Amino acid sequence: LQRKSLSLHSLFLHKNTHAYTFLSMLSNTSSYRYVATILTLLRIQNVNGFILQLPSGHFSLGTRHYHPRRILSERNGIWKKNKHPLYVSMSSDDHGNDIVDVPCESSSVKDGFDLTLALWCAGLAFDAYAEPSDSSRWEKGSKGTNVAFLSNSFTRSLYSGLFEITPLKCTDLPNENDTAESLLSGDGVDAYMLCAVVEGEMEDDIKYIEEDKFNKGVVGLTSSAHVGRSLTAWSNVDEKQAKPKAKKDGSDSYAYSIPSTWNRGGQAVWINKPLYIYVSNPARARLVFTVMDENLVGEDDVIGSVSKTVLSLLPNVGNAWELAKEKLVKKAKSAVMSGEMLPDDVLQKNLADEIAQCWEGDLKLQTKPKNEDKGGQVTAGAVAGAMIAGPVGAAAGGLIGSFYEEPVRGKLTTRVRYIPIPQVSVKRDRYQIRGGTPGVNWPELYSKRISKLQERDPEVDPDVAGDDLEFCVYVNNELTECSCGIYRSLEKRLIAITFRGTTVPKDLLTDASIIQTPWVDGVDSKSEEGIPQVHVGFRSSLNSISRRLKELTLAAVAPGEDLSMYDVVITGHSLGGALATLFTTDIAEYGFDAGRGLPQLAASEPWWERLAASMKMKDKNRKEPPRPKSLRLYSFGSPRVGNLEFVSLFESLKGKGYDQAYRIVNDQDVVARLPRTVNTLILGSVGYDHCGATALISVPKSSEGGQSVLWVEGESDDALCPVRDGTPLTSPLASGGLLGDIYESVTNAGNNQTADSYKWSDIAQSVGGRLQNLTPSDITSVFGIDKTYAEREVKLIQSITSGEAIAHHLEDEYYQGMGRACGFVANVGKEIVEV
């Protein structure tokens, strides 16, 4: 303002539903252009426009319009041209005041169904079926939740390196002290190893490990998100049994036990693939190892734990790069002096070998929890005391037995390898969405859609994601087979989450159940009526990865930025669409609460400070779970997920927790019409209904036209959604039914004629014509069954019989349907052409 010699005597801000109005008095009226430019930099969000109202009498300009100009936007301290043009216009109001209208940047959420976004989400929904290869670095979790880090830039923004932990064996193990367990799995313990990294900022965990001599090791940690778990070495399985079984299963990993003898404890031996655990600051971290006894009945027991600082095992972990480069330079110089030339691949291999530091050795287990059941010890002490000093000795022996703690047994042999992640600038090439079916080309279809939109308006950038779109991580739970991927575009400040649909037998079991469970865990559905309930299989599956998924999503924002600056889009096909719906409901109502999985009555665990420390977030004092700038759900072929109360909860969150929710359904897709409301003797009434508006796509069966290729519930017209069940029962005299139409014919004739001129011949002709066009649904309408409902049910049965119901659920059919909705003929394996 000072640079342009502009002074503001007064500035008032008035807010209405459509705009922010600025009233000002200017001493230099020639500076109105600069005021308009300044307003564009205020970056007020979620507003339709800025209006600068200037008092009349200062100048006379009349109505003027400024050509589109590009404004600047800031990211990480760098100003650059924005892709969205700015339109500035000037006019006069009824009182002669000059008004400068400066529209703000258009909202990222458009009103109504966004076909371009839907097409982009379709590619992602089917891209989730392509699971990453085994070459990806997998972070193995203790409860079966594994993460494959697929983006180098995303991984480097979180971690400095990773530990490769390979458990080898554990010797001097105690025998099983539980009689029931020994009958089920043998006399020895069924050992497996847990390993976790405690970062330097995790003060509570460090204090727990260092000061509590009866700590539970990895099991007692509250902040460590990354835990590795080995196979279980069952005490009744020896090497001769384990090795052939692994070979038969196509695995090169197995574990077995060696029984104890009179002078030697039992052994657990692991031929195990390495466990990978990521770390932010290895020089300040410590490794915690815990050997567990897996129980077939009840909770697993802690055999013993040991913790070591990383520097005590790998003293040069802090300067691995410098030492590796120094050694490599010496080796290269020596080769040159001797007249040799080391090839690049040899240099790269040597560098990799030098950087990765390794330690292998024995770790004596040092701590274990107190023995809660000391009945046997007290009895043994009392018997021994009685033999020495009678009743007094028995009392003293029992007291001593109650205080006695067995020594910790077990010696763990393991290999620890640290691999630094190079902290160098990485160019992010745009990730190419693949889809799951050969011959389906989602990227090309999307590209043609974008080109078509740009031809209409070259000044608009319709691309959903930026050129830096990257596939960050893939999350999978090996117990439930629930899987999803996280994508991001820092350029567009966009995060996309896509859930995988049905692919394996475990998914089929998840889909098949119709039993419902309370949406909020801990609520008693038997004592409370009218509570939101959801499909038990869907909820259980999502709950297995939900907490880790939230943590990784929060980490996907750029350094120094916050989730509130980002748009979040959630999608999925089939089972993936159901999981996407549940996840959207959770986020819409509670935000990204990473202190738990799905909603529960119990309080969430403290989590933000730990997550902020481990993922290099600046805000470490947040009290409320973060929320995104916008939240949108676009699912494909999604089954119904909950009862009417859950649907009501979901709809109540629109505009308050989420911005859009659409279910794209391809024509006769039967999965999108399941589960049905049923009544059973055992379960009673189990009701299901849809969440969000339906967007129905279809491919015309002929070139004659007449069939809509895209119909959106509540937007295209006021017609009832054909995918919903509707009301099966109606009045037999309802309009459209046989008796209803006959009744209307008689009534209309009576209204139009006098009693003397009542023309029975006209009535007979009308009724006769109606009977000639009799359909099966007309017969059912006589018994009070809604005609539209009956016709829809008949059509559904016909589609199942013909195979369309299943075919329309598959990717190739959705590919064709989305193509036609966008104005293209898109057939599998063929060139995409415009209609």
PDB file of C-alpha atoms in Angstrom, residues 178-429:
ATOM      1  CA  ASP A 178       0.111 -73.781  31.189  1.00  0.00           C
ATOM      2  CA  THR A 179      -1.247 -77.328  31.265  1.00  0.00           C
ATOM      3  CA  ALA A 180      -4.024 -76.641  28.747  1.00  0.00           C
ATOM      4  CA  GLU A 181      -1.602 -75.058  26.260  1.00  0.00           C
ATOM      5  CA  SER A 182       0.890 -77.910  26.650  1.00  0.00           C
ATOM      6  CA  LEU A 183      -1.872 -80.374  25.711  1.00  0.00           C
ATOM      7  CA  LEU A 184      -2.709 -78.331  22.598  1.00  0.00           C
ATOM      8  CA  SER A 185       0.716 -77.380  21.244  1.00  0.00           C
ATOM      9  CA  GLY A 186       3.364 -79.316  23.183  1.00  0.00           C
ATOM     10  CA  ASP A 187       5.443 -78.952  26.348  1.00  0.00           C
ATOM     11  CA  GLY A 188       7.640 -76.098  25.112  1.00  0.00           C
ATOM     12  CA  VAL A 189       6.759 -72.477  24.474  1.00  0.00           C
ATOM     13  CA  ASP A 190       5.548 -71.444  21.001  1.00  0.00           C
ATOM     14  CA  ALA A 191       7.999 -68.610  20.426  1.00  0.00           C
ATOM     15  CA  TYR A 192       7.916 -65.667  18.059  1.00  0.00           C
ATOM     16  CA  MET A 193       9.851 -62.398  18.098  1.00  0.00           C
ATOM     17  CA  LEU A 194       8.591 -58.807  18.088  1.00  0.00           C
ATOM     18  CA  CYS A 195      10.853 -55.880  17.239  1.00  0.00           C
ATOM     19  CA  ALA A 196      10.139 -52.159  17.442  1.00  0.00           C
ATOM     20  CA  VAL A 197      12.020 -48.878  17.051  1.00  0.00           C
ATOM     21  CA  VAL A 198      11.672 -46.264  19.793  1.00  0.00           C
ATOM     22  CA  GLU A 199      12.585 -42.837  18.425  1.00  0.00           C
ATOM     23  CA  GLY A 200      14.389 -40.306  20.611  1.00  0.00           C
ATOM     24  CA  GLU A 201      11.287 -38.080  20.862  1.00  0.00           C
ATOM     25  CA  MET A 202       9.186 -40.899  22.357  1.00  0.00           C
ATOM     26  CA  GLU A 203      10.008 -39.964  25.953  1.00  0.00           C
ATOM     27  CA  ASP A 204       7.252 -42.023  27.599  1.00  0.00           C
ATOM     28  CA  ASP A 205       8.396 -45.219  25.876  1.00  0.00           C
ATOM     29  CA  ILE A 206      12.056 -44.559  26.688  1.00  0.00           C
ATOM     30  CA  LYS A 207      11.223 -43.984  30.353  1.00  0.00           C
ATOM     31  CA  TYR A 208       9.095 -47.153  30.406  1.00  0.00           C
ATOM     32  CA  ILE A 209      11.875 -49.294  28.927  1.00  0.00           C
ATOM     33  CA  GLU A 210      14.677 -47.858  31.081  1.00  0.00           C
ATOM     34  CA  GLU A 211      12.969 -47.579  34.477  1.00  0.00           C
ATOM     35  CA  ASP A 212      10.383 -50.383  34.680  1.00  0.00           C
ATOM     36  CA  LYS A 213      12.315 -53.576  35.400  1.00  0.00           C
ATOM     37  CA  PHE A 214       9.141 -55.604  34.878  1.00  0.00           C
ATOM     38  CA  ASN A 215       8.244 -54.012  31.551  1.00  0.00           C
ATOM     39  CA  LYS A 216       6.537 -55.960  28.757  1.00  0.00           C
ATOM     40  CA  GLY A 217       8.928 -54.791  26.076  1.00  0.00           C
ATOM     41  CA  VAL A 218       7.323 -54.156  22.695  1.00  0.00           C
ATOM     42  CA  VAL A 219       3.856 -55.073  24.022  1.00  0.00           C
ATOM     43  CA  GLY A 220       3.954 -52.219  26.559  1.00  0.00           C
ATOM     44  CA  LEU A 221       5.018 -49.457  24.149  1.00  0.00           C
ATOM     45  CA  THR A 222       2.452 -46.732  23.510  1.00  0.00           C
ATOM     46  CA  SER A 223       4.104 -44.624  20.807  1.00  0.00           C
ATOM     47  CA  SER A 224       5.867 -46.990  18.424  1.00  0.00           C
ATOM     48  CA  ALA A 225       3.770 -47.486  15.305  1.00  0.00           C
ATOM     49  CA  HIS A 226       6.219 -49.749  13.487  1.00  0.00           C
ATOM     50  CA  VAL A 227       6.488 -53.288  14.856  1.00  0.00           C
ATOM     51  CA  GLY A 228       7.957 -56.316  13.120  1.00  0.00           C
ATOM     52  CA  ARG A 229       6.846 -59.879  13.893  1.00  0.00           C
ATOM     53  CA  SER A 230       8.518 -63.164  13.055  1.00  0.00           C
ATOM     54  CA  LEU A 231       6.907 -66.516  12.340  1.00  0.00           C
ATOM     55  CA  THR A 232       5.856 -68.680  15.285  1.00  0.00           C
ATOM     56  CA  ALA A 233       8.091 -71.634  16.086  1.00  0.00           C
ATOM     57  CA  TRP A 234       5.509 -74.114  17.397  1.00  0.00           C
ATOM     58  CA  SER A 235       6.947 -76.405  20.030  1.00  0.00           C
ATOM     59  CA  ASN A 236       5.383 -79.521  18.481  1.00  0.00           C
ATOM     60  CA  VAL A 237       6.812 -78.807  14.987  1.00  0.00           C
ATOM     61  CA  ASP A 238      10.398 -79.857  14.241  1.00  0.00           C
ATOM     62  CA  GLU A 239      12.586 -79.099  11.218  1.00  0.00           C
ATOM     63  CA  LYS A 240      11.539 -82.287   9.390  1.00  0.00           C
ATOM     64  CA  GLN A 241       7.920 -81.176   9.553  1.00  0.00           C
ATOM     65  CA  ALA A 242       8.355 -77.425   8.962  1.00  0.00           C
ATOM     66  CA  LYS A 243      10.599 -77.508   5.892  1.00  0.00           C
ATOM     67  CA  PRO A 244       8.430 -79.785   3.660  1.00  0.00           C
ATOM     68  CA  LYS A 245       5.276 -77.882   4.655  1.00  0.00           C
ATOM     69  CA  ALA A 246       6.855 -74.554   3.652  1.00  0.00           C
ATOM     70  CA  LYS A 247       7.966 -76.033   0.334  1.00  0.00           C
ATOM     71  CA  LYS A 248       4.470 -77.348  -0.294  1.00  0.00           C
ATOM     72  CA  ASP A 249       3.020 -73.889   0.428  1.00  0.00           C
ATOM     73  CA  GLY A 250       5.515 -72.290  -1.968  1.00  0.00           C
ATOM     74  CA  SER A 251       7.342 -70.405   0.802  1.00  0.00           C
ATOM     75  CA  ASP A 252      11.022 -70.243   1.644  1.00  0.00           C
ATOM     76  CA  SER A 253      10.320 -69.092   5.230  1.00  0.00           C
ATOM     77  CA  TYR A 254       9.566 -71.419   8.100  1.00  0.00           C
ATOM     78  CA  ALA A 255      10.200 -71.885  11.817  1.00  0.00           C
ATOM     79  CA  TYR A 256      10.605 -74.872  14.098  1.00  0.00           C
ATOM     80  CA  SER A 257      11.476 -75.827  17.676  1.00  0.00           C
ATOM     81  CA  ILE A 258      14.109 -77.992  19.329  1.00  0.00           C
ATOM     82  CA  PRO A 259      12.836 -79.473  22.629  1.00  0.00           C
ATOM     83  CA  SER A 260      14.619 -78.810  25.917  1.00  0.00           C
ATOM     84  CA  THR A 261      16.747 -81.452  27.653  1.00  0.00           C
ATOM     85  CA  TRP A 262      17.600 -81.932  31.310  1.00  0.00           C
ATOM     86  CA  ASN A 263      20.524 -79.487  31.133  1.00  0.00           C
ATOM     87  CA  ARG A 264      19.491 -77.212  28.255  1.00  0.00           C
ATOM     88  CA  GLY A 265      16.457 -75.061  27.538  1.00  0.00           C
ATOM     89  CA  GLY A 266      14.366 -75.272  24.402  1.00  0.00           C
ATOM     90  CA  GLN A 267      15.227 -73.521  21.138  1.00  0.00           C
ATOM     91  CA  ALA A 268      13.243 -71.658  18.501  1.00  0.00           C
ATOM     92  CA  VAL A 269      14.806 -71.455  15.043  1.00  0.00           C
ATOM     93  CA  TRP A 270      13.629 -69.056  12.334  1.00  0.00           C
ATOM     94  CA  ILE A 271      14.383 -69.329   8.639  1.00  0.00           C
ATOM     95  CA  ASN A 272      12.638 -66.016   8.205  1.00  0.00           C
ATOM     96  CA  LYS A 273      12.512 -63.250   5.622  1.00  0.00           C
ATOM     97  CA  PRO A 274      13.874 -59.960   6.991  1.00  0.00           C
ATOM     98  CA  LEU A 275      11.561 -57.560   8.797  1.00  0.00           C
ATOM     99  CA  TYR A 276      11.800 -53.922   7.664  1.00  0.00           C
ATOM    100  CA  ILE A 277      11.236 -51.087  10.134  1.00  0.00           C
ATOM    101  CA  TYR A 278      11.625 -47.444   9.098  1.00  0.00           C
ATOM    102  CA  VAL A 279      13.345 -44.872  11.331  1.00  0.00           C
ATOM    103  CA  SER A 280      13.598 -41.084  11.308  1.00  0.00           C
ATOM    104  CA  ASN A 281      16.720 -40.499  13.409  1.00  0.00           C
ATOM    105  CA  PRO A 282      18.735 -43.708  13.912  1.00  0.00           C
ATOM    106  CA  ALA A 283      21.424 -42.034  16.033  1.00  0.00           C
ATOM    107  CA  ARG A 284      18.834 -41.270  18.756  1.00  0.00           C
ATOM    108  CA  ALA A 285      16.765 -44.436  18.390  1.00  0.00           C
ATOM    109  CA  ARG A 286      16.790 -47.735  20.236  1.00  0.00           C
ATOM    110  CA  LEU A 287      15.698 -51.204  19.200  1.00  0.00           C
ATOM    111  CA  VAL A 288      13.406 -53.231  21.468  1.00  0.00           C
ATOM    112  CA  PHE A 289      13.185 -57.014  21.065  1.00  0.00           C
ATOM    113  CA  THR A 290      10.551 -59.166  22.789  1.00  0.00           C
ATOM    114  CA  VAL A 291      10.167 -62.947  22.591  1.00  0.00           C
ATOM    115  CA  MET A 292       6.544 -64.051  22.996  1.00  0.00           C
ATOM    116  CA  ASP A 293       4.770 -67.347  23.690  1.00  0.00           C
ATOM    117  CA  GLU A 294       1.768 -67.690  21.382  1.00  0.00           C
ATOM    118  CA  ASN A 295      -1.263 -69.216  23.062  1.00  0.00           C
ATOM    119  CA  LEU A 296      -4.113 -70.946  21.286  1.00  0.00           C
ATOM    120  CA  VAL A 297      -6.379 -70.005  24.181  1.00  0.00           C
ATOM    121  CA  GLY A 298      -6.179 -66.561  25.754  1.00  0.00           C
ATOM    122  CA  GLU A 299      -3.617 -63.780  25.339  1.00  0.00           C
ATOM    123  CA  ASP A 300       0.000 -64.446  24.379  1.00  0.00           C
ATOM    124  CA  ASP A 301       2.618 -64.358  27.147  1.00  0.00           C
ATOM    125  CA  VAL A 302       5.833 -62.344  27.294  1.00  0.00           C
ATOM    126  CA  ILE A 303       8.868 -64.616  27.720  1.00  0.00           C
ATOM    127  CA  GLY A 304      11.400 -61.795  27.932  1.00  0.00           C
ATOM    128  CA  SER A 305      12.614 -58.534  26.385  1.00  0.00           C
ATOM    129  CA  VAL A 306      15.839 -56.642  25.758  1.00  0.00           C
ATOM    130  CA  SER A 307      16.502 -53.153  24.383  1.00  0.00           C
ATOM    131  CA  LYS A 308      19.651 -51.652  22.845  1.00  0.00           C
ATOM    132  CA  THR A 309      20.480 -48.206  21.565  1.00  0.00           C
ATOM    133  CA  VAL A 310      21.251 -48.267  17.861  1.00  0.00           C
ATOM    134  CA  LEU A 311      24.658 -46.650  18.479  1.00  0.00           C
ATOM    135  CA  SER A 312      25.644 -49.514  20.800  1.00  0.00           C
ATOM    136  CA  LEU A 313      25.137 -51.956  17.914  1.00  0.00           C
ATOM    137  CA  LEU A 314      26.040 -49.737  14.942  1.00  0.00           C
ATOM    138  CA  PRO A 315      28.350 -46.933  16.207  1.00  0.00           C
ATOM    139  CA  ASN A 316      28.752 -45.328  12.760  1.00  0.00           C
ATOM    140  CA  VAL A 317      25.071 -45.156  11.905  1.00  0.00           C
ATOM    141  CA  GLY A 318      25.034 -41.352  12.078  1.00  0.00           C
ATOM    142  CA  ASN A 319      27.674 -40.800   9.403  1.00  0.00           C
ATOM    143  CA  ALA A 320      27.154 -43.827   7.160  1.00  0.00           C
ATOM    144  CA  TRP A 321      27.141 -41.776   3.944  1.00  0.00           C
ATOM    145  CA  GLU A 322      30.372 -39.923   4.717  1.00  0.00           C
ATOM    146  CA  LEU A 323      32.262 -43.088   5.634  1.00  0.00           C
ATOM    147  CA  ALA A 324      30.951 -44.936   2.577  1.00  0.00           C
ATOM    148  CA  LYS A 325      31.982 -42.147   0.197  1.00  0.00           C
ATOM    149  CA  GLU A 326      35.418 -41.911   1.819  1.00  0.00           C
ATOM    150  CA  LYS A 327      36.037 -45.648   1.397  1.00  0.00           C
ATOM    151  CA  LEU A 328      34.751 -45.599  -2.165  1.00  0.00           C
ATOM    152  CA  VAL A 329      37.052 -42.712  -3.124  1.00  0.00           C
ATOM    153  CA  LYS A 330      40.044 -44.589  -1.717  1.00  0.00           C
ATOM    154  CA  LYS A 331      39.064 -47.702  -3.650  1.00  0.00           C
ATOM    155  CA  ALA A 332      38.639 -45.716  -6.882  1.00  0.00           C
ATOM    156  CA  LYS A 333      42.007 -43.991  -6.427  1.00  0.00           C
ATOM    157  CA  SER A 334      43.703 -47.321  -5.795  1.00  0.00           C
ATOM    158  CA  ALA A 335      42.134 -48.737  -8.967  1.00  0.00           C
ATOM    159  CA  VAL A 336      43.316 -45.752 -11.031  1.00  0.00           C
ATOM    160  CA  MET A 337      46.867 -46.033  -9.649  1.00  0.00           C
ATOM    161  CA  SER A 338      46.977 -49.677 -10.696  1.00  0.00           C
ATOM    162  CA  GLY A 339      45.666 -48.853 -14.160  1.00  0.00           C
ATOM    163  CA  GLU A 340      42.157 -50.240 -13.654  1.00  0.00           C
ATOM    164  CA  MET A 341      38.787 -48.615 -14.385  1.00  0.00           C
ATOM    165  CA  LEU A 342      35.897 -49.606 -12.164  1.00  0.00           C
ATOM    166  CA  PRO A 343      32.577 -49.855 -14.082  1.00  0.00           C
ATOM    167  CA  ASP A 344      29.649 -47.781 -12.820  1.00  0.00           C
ATOM    168  CA  ASP A 345      27.664 -50.827 -11.722  1.00  0.00           C
ATOM    169  CA  VAL A 346      30.610 -52.013  -9.623  1.00  0.00           C
ATOM    170  CA  LEU A 347      30.933 -48.564  -8.028  1.00  0.00           C
ATOM    171  CA  GLN A 348      27.217 -48.508  -7.239  1.00  0.00           C
ATOM    172  CA  LYS A 349      27.335 -51.980  -5.703  1.00  0.00           C
ATOM    173  CA  ASN A 350      30.365 -51.048  -3.606  1.00  0.00           C
ATOM    174  CA  LEU A 351      28.634 -47.878  -2.440  1.00  0.00           C
ATOM    175  CA  ALA A 352      25.518 -49.830  -1.447  1.00  0.00           C
ATOM    176  CA  ASP A 353      27.610 -52.412   0.421  1.00  0.00           C
ATOM    177  CA  GLU A 354      29.562 -49.739   2.285  1.00  0.00           C
ATOM    178  CA  ILE A 355      26.506 -47.691   3.238  1.00  0.00           C
ATOM    179  CA  ALA A 356      24.534 -50.590   4.708  1.00  0.00           C
ATOM    180  CA  GLN A 357      25.935 -51.288   8.173  1.00  0.00           C
ATOM    181  CA  CYS A 358      25.414 -54.688   9.745  1.00  0.00           C
ATOM    182  CA  TRP A 359      25.585 -56.300  13.191  1.00  0.00           C
ATOM    183  CA  GLU A 360      24.953 -59.919  14.177  1.00  0.00           C
ATOM    184  CA  GLY A 361      25.147 -61.405  17.637  1.00  0.00           C
ATOM    185  CA  ASP A 362      23.434 -62.598  20.818  1.00  0.00           C
ATOM    186  CA  LEU A 363      21.159 -60.537  23.044  1.00  0.00           C
ATOM    187  CA  LYS A 364      20.348 -61.844  26.536  1.00  0.00           C
ATOM    188  CA  LEU A 365      16.709 -61.247  27.448  1.00  0.00           C
ATOM    189  CA  GLN A 366      16.689 -58.994  30.524  1.00  0.00           C
ATOM    190  CA  THR A 367      13.137 -58.139  31.597  1.00  0.00           C
ATOM    191  CA  LYS A 368       9.743 -59.774  31.853  1.00  0.00           C
ATOM    192  CA  PRO A 369       6.435 -58.917  33.567  1.00  0.00           C
ATOM    193  CA  LYS A 370       5.675 -60.063  37.073  1.00  0.00           C
ATOM    194  CA  ASN A 371       4.076 -63.458  37.363  1.00  0.00           C
ATOM    195  CA  GLU A 372       0.429 -62.747  38.174  1.00  0.00           C
ATOM    196  CA  ASP A 373      -0.433 -66.330  39.183  1.00  0.00           C
ATOM    197  CA  LYS A 374       1.891 -67.412  42.023  1.00  0.00           C
ATOM    198  CA  GLY A 375      -0.271 -70.115  43.504  1.00  0.00           C
ATOM    199  CA  GLY A 376       2.211 -72.837  42.610  1.00  0.00           C
ATOM    200  CA  GLN A 377       5.155 -70.877  44.023  1.00  0.00           C
ATOM    201  CA  VAL A 378       3.371 -70.184  47.317  1.00  0.00           C
ATOM    202  CA  THR A 379       2.420 -73.855  47.680  1.00  0.00           C
ATOM    203  CA  ALA A 380       5.958 -75.037  46.908  1.00  0.00           C
ATOM    204  CA  GLY A 381       7.408 -72.511  49.399  1.00  0.00           C
ATOM    205  CA  ALA A 382       4.984 -73.540  52.128  1.00  0.00           C
ATOM    206  CA  VAL A 383       5.756 -77.251  51.652  1.00  0.00           C
ATOM    207  CA  ALA A 384       9.502 -76.611  51.733  1.00  0.00           C
ATOM    208  CA  GLY A 385       9.172 -74.391  54.848  1.00  0.00           C
ATOM    209  CA  ALA A 386       7.011 -76.935  56.648  1.00  0.00           C
ATOM    210  CA  MET A 387       9.623 -79.636  56.093  1.00  0.00           C
ATOM    211  CA  ILE A 388      12.232 -77.434  57.768  1.00  0.00           C
ATOM    212  CA  ALA A 389      10.388 -75.618  60.564  1.00  0.00           C
ATOM    213  CA  GLY A 390       6.854 -76.954  60.732  1.00  0.00           C
ATOM    214  CA  PRO A 391       3.848 -74.565  60.643  1.00  0.00           C
ATOM    215  CA  VAL A 392       6.010 -71.471  61.196  1.00  0.00           C
ATOM    216  CA  GLY A 393       8.281 -72.531  58.354  1.00  0.00           C
ATOM    217  CA  ALA A 394       5.264 -73.182  56.126  1.00  0.00           C
ATOM    218  CA  ALA A 395       4.018 -69.631  56.675  1.00  0.00           C
ATOM    219  CA  ALA A 396       7.455 -68.178  56.068  1.00  0.00           C
ATOM    220  CA  GLY A 397       7.979 -70.347  52.986  1.00  0.00           C
ATOM    221  CA  GLY A 398       4.619 -69.334  51.518  1.00  0.00           C
ATOM    222  CA  LEU A 399       5.427 -65.645  52.061  1.00  0.00           C
ATOM    223  CA  ILE A 400       8.824 -66.016  50.408  1.00  0.00           C
ATOM    224  CA  GLY A 401       7.179 -67.849  47.503  1.00  0.00           C
ATOM    225  CA  SER A 402       4.746 -64.965  46.960  1.00  0.00           C
ATOM    226  CA  PHE A 403       7.644 -62.535  46.485  1.00  0.00           C
ATOM    227  CA  TYR A 404       9.807 -64.785  44.373  1.00  0.00           C
ATOM    228  CA  GLU A 405      10.177 -63.972  40.658  1.00  0.00           C
ATOM    229  CA  GLU A 406      11.657 -66.529  38.310  1.00  0.00           C
ATOM    230  CA  PRO A 407      14.757 -65.300  36.488  1.00  0.00           C
ATOM    231  CA  VAL A 408      14.412 -64.200  32.872  1.00  0.00           C
ATOM    232  CA  ARG A 409      15.460 -66.937  30.487  1.00  0.00           C
ATOM    233  CA  GLY A 410      16.288 -66.781  26.810  1.00  0.00           C
ATOM    234  CA  LYS A 411      19.107 -65.614  24.504  1.00  0.00           C
ATOM    235  CA  LEU A 412      18.134 -64.097  21.158  1.00  0.00           C
ATOM    236  CA  THR A 413      20.392 -64.322  18.127  1.00  0.00           C
ATOM    237  CA  THR A 414      19.569 -61.823  15.407  1.00  0.00           C
ATOM    238  CA  ARG A 415      21.025 -59.817  12.539  1.00  0.00           C
ATOM    239  CA  VAL A 416      20.525 -56.053  12.326  1.00  0.00           C
ATOM    240  CA  ARG A 417      21.255 -54.122   9.138  1.00  0.00           C
ATOM    241  CA  TYR A 418      20.761 -50.386   8.671  1.00  0.00           C
ATOM    242  CA  ILE A 419      20.135 -48.993   5.172  1.00  0.00           C
ATOM    243  CA  PRO A 420      20.125 -45.172   4.841  1.00  0.00           C
ATOM    244  CA  ILE A 421      17.727 -43.532   2.392  1.00  0.00           C
ATOM    245  CA  PRO A 422      19.595 -40.964   0.240  1.00  0.00           C
ATOM    246  CA  GLN A 423      18.378 -37.457   1.111  1.00  0.00           C
ATOM    247  CA  VAL A 424      18.638 -36.021  -2.383  1.00  0.00           C
ATOM    248  CA  SER A 425      16.211 -34.145  -4.595  1.00  0.00           C
ATOM    249  CA  VAL A 426      13.936 -36.549  -6.436  1.00  0.00           C
ATOM    250  CA  LYS A 427      11.971 -35.573  -9.536  1.00  0.00           C
ATOM    251  CA  ARG A 428       8.411 -36.789  -9.216  1.00  0.00           C
ATOM    252  CA  ASP A 429       7.117 -38.134 -12.519  1.00  0.00           C
TER     253      ASP A 429
END
